[in-house]
Amino acid sequence: MSRRFALSLAVVAAVLAALTLSNIRYSPWTNTSARTVDQRGPLSDAERANIELFERVSPSVVQVVARSGTANPLAEDEGGEAGAGAASGTGFVWDNDGHVVTNNHVVQNSSEVAVRFASGEVAQAEIIGVAPNYDLAVLRIRSPRKLPPPVGLGSSSELKVGQFAFAIGNPFGLDQSLTSGIISALKRRLPTSSGREIANVIQTDTAINPGNSGGPLLDSAGRLIGVNTAILSPSGTSAGIGFAIPVDIVNRVVPELIGKGRVPTPGIGIVAASEAVSTRLGVEGVIIVRTAPGSPAERAGIRGVDFNSGALGDVIVQADGKPVHRLSDLTDQIEQIGTGKSIRIGLKRGSQTREINIDIVDVGRS
């Protein structure tokens, strides 16, 4: 092929390409209007169930903003998040008397609290009771108003690992967010700021992020099964491990907070060794370090560690007929029975084991 012939072919190809582009660009058949929307079929049963759950429960979920000092808790920084000196979390309507449940750590040390409803309406609230041992707090809306219906209650004792779970909250200040997942584990133990542990905590992979604290964890029927309280994450954001206070504990603690402003701390008056110490010594049970003066444990003759000889005293190995492997096993049984009653505990001293009845008192009162 000669050079002149090749050059001629290139020129012809360029002319044809230009003509083709011109025809495409200016063709009378070119469609310049918006495309027709394809009609979809009906939503799946699962989608309809999720939508119905959110539309029914979300009006009863509120954003909680608590501010310390004299700053206005209703003020917002740019971006819609709580400003400096404020904590933002979630709460939900508990009853028709204006009570809202949230986490203690959301409102602790605050001087002013406000709630924002799904409608956008904002109301001042007051703290009427806190329970640091359970990371729960109860607020009351100050001004009377027509409230959304209370969130329906379920039972955490009926839960099974693998069933669906849903959370509605305000992660990162983004209100009315729905996330879903499953119940990943049950009977977890969660330390609180008061130094005690909450027993039977629910673990879920439902996304729970900062701002979700205090919001409801729901089953597929839209019933409350827990109060979201914490995540386990090095980054501080959801890593698929969230924790919720079980509703059976919530339903026991909240009425106490509404009626008395506090909840009793049931105990028998002992100071126990840490679980790490028990493991290091190869002891199965709760090692008694000492008893509180005048406590039921002291009156019952329970013996602590002899610091002069280093000899162990009593080890609690059973409570209310159930084995005790760690302190949370004991406190769980004591809390279920409650103050003003007695519990039968099994004590091991050396090679001897005996059982005694011991009174349960409110060790939280000074």
XYZ file of C-alpha atoms in Angstrom:
366
model
C 0.000 0.000 0.000
C 1.452 3.348 -1.108
C 1.887 6.164 1.355
C -0.460 8.386 -0.682
C -3.195 5.697 -0.635
C -2.899 5.238 3.150
C -3.155 8.975 3.707
C -6.299 9.081 1.540
C -7.923 6.314 3.622
C -7.186 8.216 6.826
C -8.801 11.369 5.475
C -11.914 9.459 4.348
C -12.207 7.765 7.763
C -11.997 11.121 9.559
C -14.690 12.625 7.331
C -17.004 9.637 7.885
C -16.503 9.834 11.678
C -17.357 13.542 11.703
C -20.489 12.953 9.629
C -21.598 10.094 11.883
C -21.106 12.180 15.031
C -23.011 15.055 13.448
C -25.908 12.754 12.553
C -26.008 11.302 16.115
C -25.859 14.734 17.705
C -28.503 16.329 15.517
C -30.596 13.331 14.543
C -34.327 14.029 14.839
C -34.664 10.606 16.477
C -32.362 11.472 19.434
C -34.376 11.324 22.717
C -33.793 14.424 24.865
C -36.528 13.771 27.445
C -36.231 11.938 30.759
C -36.408 8.173 30.666
C -39.554 6.380 31.731
C -39.418 4.968 35.237
C -39.575 1.173 35.304
C -42.406 -0.048 37.489
C -41.347 -2.469 40.211
C -43.340 -5.237 41.741
C -44.631 -5.229 45.308
C -42.210 -4.904 48.227
C -41.046 -8.129 49.817
C -42.617 -9.274 53.063
C -39.373 -8.480 54.930
C -39.261 -4.937 53.498
C -42.870 -4.263 54.412
C -42.268 -5.546 57.934
C -39.224 -3.276 58.374
C -41.093 -0.235 57.079
C -44.093 -0.907 59.327
C -41.843 -1.372 62.367
C -40.012 1.907 61.769
C -43.142 3.934 61.036
C -44.842 2.605 64.160
C -41.988 2.915 66.669
C -39.869 5.844 65.451
C -42.272 8.586 66.640
C -41.681 7.302 70.188
C -37.889 7.600 69.879
C -36.292 10.941 70.798
C -32.908 12.605 70.643
C -31.545 13.506 74.085
C -29.136 16.431 74.465
C -27.630 17.074 77.893
C -25.349 19.993 78.631
C -23.245 20.755 81.678
C -22.663 24.242 83.072
C -24.811 27.152 81.982
C -24.730 26.553 78.225
C -28.009 26.059 76.373
C -28.604 22.364 75.597
C -30.753 23.342 72.625
C -27.872 25.108 70.870
C -26.263 23.233 68.000
C -22.935 23.434 66.264
C -22.726 23.588 62.515
C -23.646 20.188 61.142
C -26.535 19.569 63.526
C -24.567 17.821 66.264
C -24.529 18.769 69.922
C -22.130 21.583 70.649
C -19.176 21.747 72.988
C -19.891 20.653 76.532
C -22.933 18.616 75.483
C -23.665 14.916 75.248
C -26.067 13.671 72.613
C -27.839 10.355 72.791
C -31.177 8.672 72.295
C -34.179 7.946 74.478
C -37.694 6.600 74.105
C -41.126 7.234 75.540
C -41.753 4.915 78.484
C -45.316 5.801 79.488
C -48.145 8.297 79.005
C -46.989 10.448 81.930
C -44.102 12.046 80.043
C -41.299 9.741 81.181
C -38.410 9.060 78.815
C -35.758 6.367 79.349
C -32.126 6.824 78.291
C -28.615 5.903 79.480
C -27.151 7.351 82.649
C -23.889 8.144 80.850
C -25.790 10.383 78.401
C -27.121 12.703 81.120
C -24.657 12.317 84.000
C -23.223 15.559 85.416
C -25.606 17.597 83.260
C -27.373 20.768 84.349
C -29.896 20.955 81.504
C -31.526 18.318 79.328
C -33.679 18.664 76.218
C -35.361 16.122 73.971
C -36.212 16.402 70.294
C -39.149 14.399 68.980
C -39.378 12.858 65.512
C -41.716 15.693 64.542
C -38.901 18.179 65.199
C -40.564 19.555 68.328
C -38.141 20.280 71.171
C -38.963 20.129 74.890
C -37.075 20.709 78.108
C -36.810 17.710 80.427
C -35.702 17.039 83.975
C -33.807 14.073 85.373
C -35.938 12.330 87.980
C -33.744 9.302 88.645
C -30.479 7.623 87.654
C -29.120 4.122 88.194
C -25.375 4.091 87.442
C -25.181 0.373 88.296
C -27.418 -0.305 85.286
C -26.473 2.732 83.147
C -30.122 3.828 83.095
C -31.783 7.196 83.651
C -35.362 8.432 83.558
C -36.335 11.914 82.338
C -39.685 13.681 82.549
C -40.953 16.132 79.939
C -41.601 19.404 81.769
C -44.423 20.890 79.733
C -47.586 18.819 79.230
C -48.159 17.773 75.650
C -49.634 14.965 73.625
C -46.915 12.343 73.538
C -46.332 9.531 71.065
C -47.377 6.131 72.400
C -44.936 4.265 74.675
C -42.732 1.654 73.037
C -44.255 -1.803 73.577
C -42.402 -4.143 75.939
C -41.042 -7.578 75.154
C -39.175 -10.010 77.387
C -35.438 -10.610 77.265
C -35.809 -14.017 78.937
C -37.378 -15.352 75.732
C -34.609 -14.220 73.379
C -32.664 -16.622 71.185
C -29.298 -16.127 69.515
C -29.891 -15.595 65.803
C -33.231 -13.807 65.938
C -33.553 -10.416 64.247
C -32.887 -7.203 66.156
C -33.474 -3.564 65.202
C -32.174 -0.294 66.634
C -33.619 3.180 66.159
C -31.500 6.103 67.266
C -29.462 9.198 66.490
C -25.947 8.062 65.525
C -23.537 10.998 65.155
C -26.493 13.381 65.545
C -28.311 11.886 62.529
C -31.811 11.469 63.890
C -34.283 8.664 63.231
C -31.846 6.085 61.853
C -32.874 2.427 61.601
C -30.307 -0.375 61.636
C -30.879 -4.100 61.726
C -29.006 -7.281 62.518
C -29.296 -10.277 64.787
C -28.809 -11.126 68.421
C -25.236 -12.384 68.435
C -24.948 -13.589 72.023
C -26.739 -13.547 75.376
C -25.680 -13.428 79.034
C -22.716 -11.142 78.419
C -21.292 -9.171 81.362
C -20.806 -5.421 81.023
C -18.857 -3.269 83.530
C -20.421 0.070 84.464
C -18.919 3.336 85.669
C -20.024 2.457 89.219
C -17.646 -0.517 89.337
C -20.336 -3.193 89.183
C -21.259 -5.438 86.281
C -24.584 -5.770 84.496
C -25.415 -9.433 83.980
C -27.300 -11.069 81.098
C -26.433 -8.251 78.673
C -27.521 -8.698 75.041
C -24.850 -8.658 72.319
C -25.934 -7.676 68.807
C -24.323 -6.948 65.458
C -27.000 -4.324 64.784
C -25.005 -1.152 64.045
C -24.785 0.933 67.239
C -22.666 4.077 67.082
C -22.077 7.120 69.316
C -25.461 8.821 69.628
C -27.370 5.513 69.696
C -26.827 5.228 73.463
C -30.103 5.029 75.351
C -32.133 4.039 72.306
C -34.352 0.970 71.993
C -33.269 -2.431 70.737
C -36.358 -4.052 69.235
C -37.445 -7.490 68.141
C -39.144 -8.108 64.794
C -42.526 -7.365 66.395
C -41.323 -3.868 67.339
C -41.220 -4.668 71.064
C -38.512 -3.336 73.355
C -36.001 -6.068 74.222
C -33.106 -3.889 75.413
C -31.618 -0.422 75.819
C -28.538 0.145 73.661
C -25.658 1.189 75.871
C -22.193 0.422 74.496
C -20.042 -0.836 71.663
C -16.777 -2.758 71.661
C -14.580 -1.053 69.095
C -10.988 0.264 69.030
C -12.101 2.995 66.599
C -15.144 4.056 68.624
C -17.520 3.198 65.776
C -19.613 0.105 65.087
C -17.562 -3.044 64.604
C -20.467 -5.460 64.793
C -20.328 -5.844 68.590
C -22.912 -3.781 70.436
C -24.456 -4.275 73.853
C -27.929 -3.623 75.244
C -29.297 -3.737 78.782
C -31.978 -6.447 78.770
C -35.564 -5.239 79.043
C -36.310 -7.465 82.048
C -33.769 -5.417 84.041
C -35.089 -2.154 82.565
C -38.657 -3.050 83.522
C -37.524 -3.658 87.108
C -35.302 -0.583 87.493
C -37.325 2.130 85.726
C -40.425 1.946 87.979
C -38.095 2.301 91.001
C -36.530 5.414 89.470
C -39.933 6.918 88.703
C -41.248 6.240 92.191
C -38.167 6.885 94.353
C -35.554 8.595 92.168
C -33.085 5.806 92.831
C -32.904 2.058 92.752
C -31.633 -0.039 95.679
C -28.277 -1.770 95.328
C -28.929 -5.248 96.737
C -25.978 -6.827 98.513
C -24.808 -8.782 101.541
C -21.860 -6.572 102.506
C -18.772 -8.264 101.129
C -15.639 -7.133 99.324
C -14.662 -9.789 96.809
C -11.348 -10.527 95.125
C -11.136 -9.895 91.406
C -11.768 -12.666 88.934
C -8.100 -12.472 87.897
C -7.005 -13.244 91.460
C -9.372 -16.227 91.674
C -8.059 -17.548 88.356
C -4.439 -17.082 89.433
C -5.084 -19.001 92.657
C -7.060 -21.690 90.855
C -10.163 -21.026 92.950
C -13.626 -21.621 91.504
C -16.030 -19.155 93.097
C -15.991 -15.740 94.767
C -13.152 -15.186 97.234
C -14.201 -13.045 100.198
C -11.518 -10.443 100.959
C -13.390 -8.884 103.871
C -16.874 -8.129 105.149
C -18.321 -4.658 105.759
C -18.732 -3.743 109.448
C -22.263 -4.384 110.641
C -23.257 -6.046 107.360
C -25.327 -9.242 107.037
C -22.157 -11.026 105.921
C -20.338 -10.029 109.117
C -23.311 -10.989 111.298
C -23.502 -14.357 109.550
C -19.874 -15.070 110.469
C -18.477 -15.022 106.941
C -14.699 -14.917 107.110
C -12.414 -12.938 104.816
C -8.723 -13.318 103.957
C -6.300 -13.501 106.884
C -3.720 -10.939 105.794
C -1.309 -11.947 108.572
C -1.029 -15.555 107.442
C -2.205 -15.072 103.867
C -4.785 -17.834 104.330
C -8.003 -17.716 102.344
C -11.251 -17.334 104.207
C -14.629 -18.262 102.759
C -15.335 -18.781 99.077
C -18.914 -18.457 97.820
C -19.596 -21.353 95.449
C -23.391 -21.368 95.287
C -26.277 -18.892 95.467
C -29.970 -19.749 95.554
C -29.173 -23.269 94.404
C -27.153 -22.139 91.381
C -23.362 -22.465 90.971
C -21.257 -19.327 91.430
C -18.176 -19.105 89.216
C -17.642 -15.337 89.326
C -18.961 -12.267 91.109
C -21.595 -11.491 88.453
C -23.178 -14.913 89.093
C -23.641 -13.944 92.743
C -24.835 -10.365 92.143
C -27.290 -11.563 89.485
C -28.976 -13.922 91.950
C -28.974 -11.300 94.708
C -30.554 -8.696 92.412
C -33.233 -11.092 91.228
C -34.294 -11.779 94.825
C -34.033 -8.129 95.914
C -33.624 -6.265 99.191
C -35.593 -7.171 102.293
C -35.375 -10.898 101.566
C -32.756 -13.571 102.206
C -30.643 -15.778 99.987
C -29.168 -19.174 100.653
C -25.502 -19.314 99.745
C -22.975 -22.131 99.719
C -19.618 -21.378 101.408
C -16.403 -23.303 101.074
C -13.816 -22.925 103.855
C -10.800 -25.125 103.326
C -12.161 -28.553 102.492
C -15.506 -27.976 104.198
C -18.669 -26.723 102.487
C -21.743 -25.403 104.259
C -24.906 -23.450 103.428
C -26.330 -20.449 105.249
C -29.222 -18.033 104.823
C -28.178 -14.390 104.688
C -30.210 -11.177 104.480
C -30.069 -8.931 101.419
C -29.872 -5.205 102.174
C -29.471 -1.978 100.211
C -25.690 -1.495 100.266
C -26.003 1.647 98.141
C -27.343 3.751 101.006
C -24.690 5.701 102.883
